[in-house]
Amino acid sequence: LYINPLSSILPDDICGMPSNQPRFLFSRIMGGEEAVPYSWPWQVSIQISAEHICGGAALTKEWVVTAAHCFNYK
């Protein structure tokens, strides 16, 4: 797990609320749209060899929750 030293969850952030207001907070994704950097500070990218394999959510500074299939290797 790579932790970007430039990003952090600040103590005054409200859990579940973006620090930077995205343009379409309550709309569903249709066609996709690039997120404003740092607008979802708890969202993480799980990467292997610099390749994104799954997303996750930061629970604490040490713990990330993700789907089981992200690490279902044979």
mmCIF file of C-alpha atoms in Angstrom:
data_model
loop_
_atom_site.group_PDB
_atom_site.id
_atom_site.type_symbol
_atom_site.label_atom_id
_atom_site.label_comp_id
_atom_site.label_asym_id
_atom_site.label_seq_id
_atom_site.Cartn_x
_atom_site.Cartn_y
_atom_site.Cartn_z
ATOM 1 C CA LEU A 1 0.000 0.000 0.000
ATOM 2 C CA TYR A 2 1.458 3.338 -1.036
ATOM 3 C CA ILE A 3 0.516 6.333 1.103
ATOM 4 C CA ASN A 4 0.775 9.631 -0.741
ATOM 5 C CA PRO A 5 2.617 11.942 1.691
ATOM 6 C CA LEU A 6 0.927 14.988 0.135
ATOM 7 C CA SER A 7 -2.566 13.753 0.958
ATOM 8 C CA SER A 8 -4.006 13.214 4.399
ATOM 9 C CA ILE A 9 -7.271 13.069 6.229
ATOM 10 C CA LEU A 10 -7.221 16.171 8.353
ATOM 11 C CA PRO A 11 -8.662 16.017 11.873
ATOM 12 C CA ASP A 12 -11.173 18.773 11.108
ATOM 13 C CA ASP A 13 -12.582 16.910 8.079
ATOM 14 C CA ILE A 14 -16.102 15.604 8.558
ATOM 15 C CA CYS A 15 -16.247 11.880 7.934
ATOM 16 C CA GLY A 16 -18.046 11.114 4.683
ATOM 17 C CA MET A 17 -18.075 14.713 3.458
ATOM 18 C CA PRO A 18 -15.674 15.860 0.726
ATOM 19 C CA SER A 19 -13.182 18.635 1.576
ATOM 20 C CA ASN A 20 -13.577 20.134 -1.896
ATOM 21 C CA GLN A 21 -17.123 20.179 -3.175
ATOM 22 C CA PRO A 22 -17.449 18.052 -6.333
ATOM 23 C CA ARG A 23 -19.601 19.366 -9.155
ATOM 24 C CA PHE A 24 -22.194 16.594 -8.981
ATOM 25 C CA LEU A 25 -22.249 15.376 -5.361
ATOM 26 C CA PHE A 26 -25.462 13.334 -5.508
ATOM 27 C CA SER A 27 -25.593 12.270 -9.152
ATOM 28 C CA ARG A 28 -24.819 8.751 -10.312
ATOM 29 C CA ILE A 29 -21.758 8.216 -12.488
ATOM 30 C CA MET A 30 -22.698 8.242 -16.169
ATOM 31 C CA GLY A 31 -19.770 8.184 -18.544
ATOM 32 C CA GLY A 32 -17.423 9.096 -15.699
ATOM 33 C CA GLU A 33 -15.860 12.367 -14.723
ATOM 34 C CA GLU A 34 -12.429 13.098 -13.306
ATOM 35 C CA ALA A 35 -12.563 13.926 -9.608
ATOM 36 C CA VAL A 36 -11.192 17.175 -8.243
ATOM 37 C CA PRO A 37 -7.900 16.266 -6.484
ATOM 38 C CA TYR A 38 -8.363 15.710 -2.722
ATOM 39 C CA SER A 39 -12.171 16.008 -2.972
ATOM 40 C CA TRP A 40 -12.630 12.468 -1.588
ATOM 41 C CA PRO A 41 -9.750 12.204 0.949
ATOM 42 C CA TRP A 42 -10.786 8.773 2.303
ATOM 43 C CA GLN A 43 -10.770 7.108 -1.147
ATOM 44 C CA VAL A 44 -7.592 5.153 -1.900
ATOM 45 C CA SER A 45 -6.129 3.443 -4.948
ATOM 46 C CA ILE A 46 -4.694 -0.007 -4.272
ATOM 47 C CA GLN A 47 -1.833 -0.503 -6.714
ATOM 48 C CA ILE A 48 0.612 -3.235 -7.643
ATOM 49 C CA SER A 49 3.695 -2.117 -9.594
ATOM 50 C CA ALA A 50 2.123 1.346 -10.041
ATOM 51 C CA GLU A 51 -0.992 -0.189 -11.664
ATOM 52 C CA HIS A 52 -4.409 0.469 -10.116
ATOM 53 C CA ILE A 53 -6.098 -2.822 -9.225
ATOM 54 C CA CYS A 54 -8.861 -1.770 -6.821
ATOM 55 C CA GLY A 55 -10.273 1.054 -4.805
ATOM 56 C CA GLY A 56 -10.707 1.196 -1.076
ATOM 57 C CA ALA A 57 -11.700 3.469 1.780
ATOM 58 C CA ALA A 58 -9.367 4.633 4.552
ATOM 59 C CA LEU A 59 -10.752 3.671 7.952
ATOM 60 C CA THR A 60 -7.759 4.971 9.917
ATOM 61 C CA LYS A 61 -4.171 5.901 9.049
ATOM 62 C CA GLU A 62 -3.279 2.193 9.245
ATOM 63 C CA TRP A 63 -6.389 0.434 7.875
ATOM 64 C CA VAL A 64 -8.066 0.346 4.458
ATOM 65 C CA VAL A 65 -11.221 -1.615 3.626
ATOM 66 C CA THR A 66 -11.714 -3.039 0.138
ATOM 67 C CA ALA A 67 -13.506 -5.893 -1.613
ATOM 68 C CA ALA A 68 -12.243 -9.467 -1.160
ATOM 69 C CA HIS A 69 -11.951 -10.019 -4.927
ATOM 70 C CA CYS A 70 -9.178 -7.396 -5.039
ATOM 71 C CA PHE A 71 -6.790 -9.946 -3.514
ATOM 72 C CA ASN A 72 -8.255 -13.191 -4.820
ATOM 73 C CA TYR A 73 -5.096 -14.586 -6.424
ATOM 74 C CA LYS A 74 -4.766 -18.225 -7.527
#
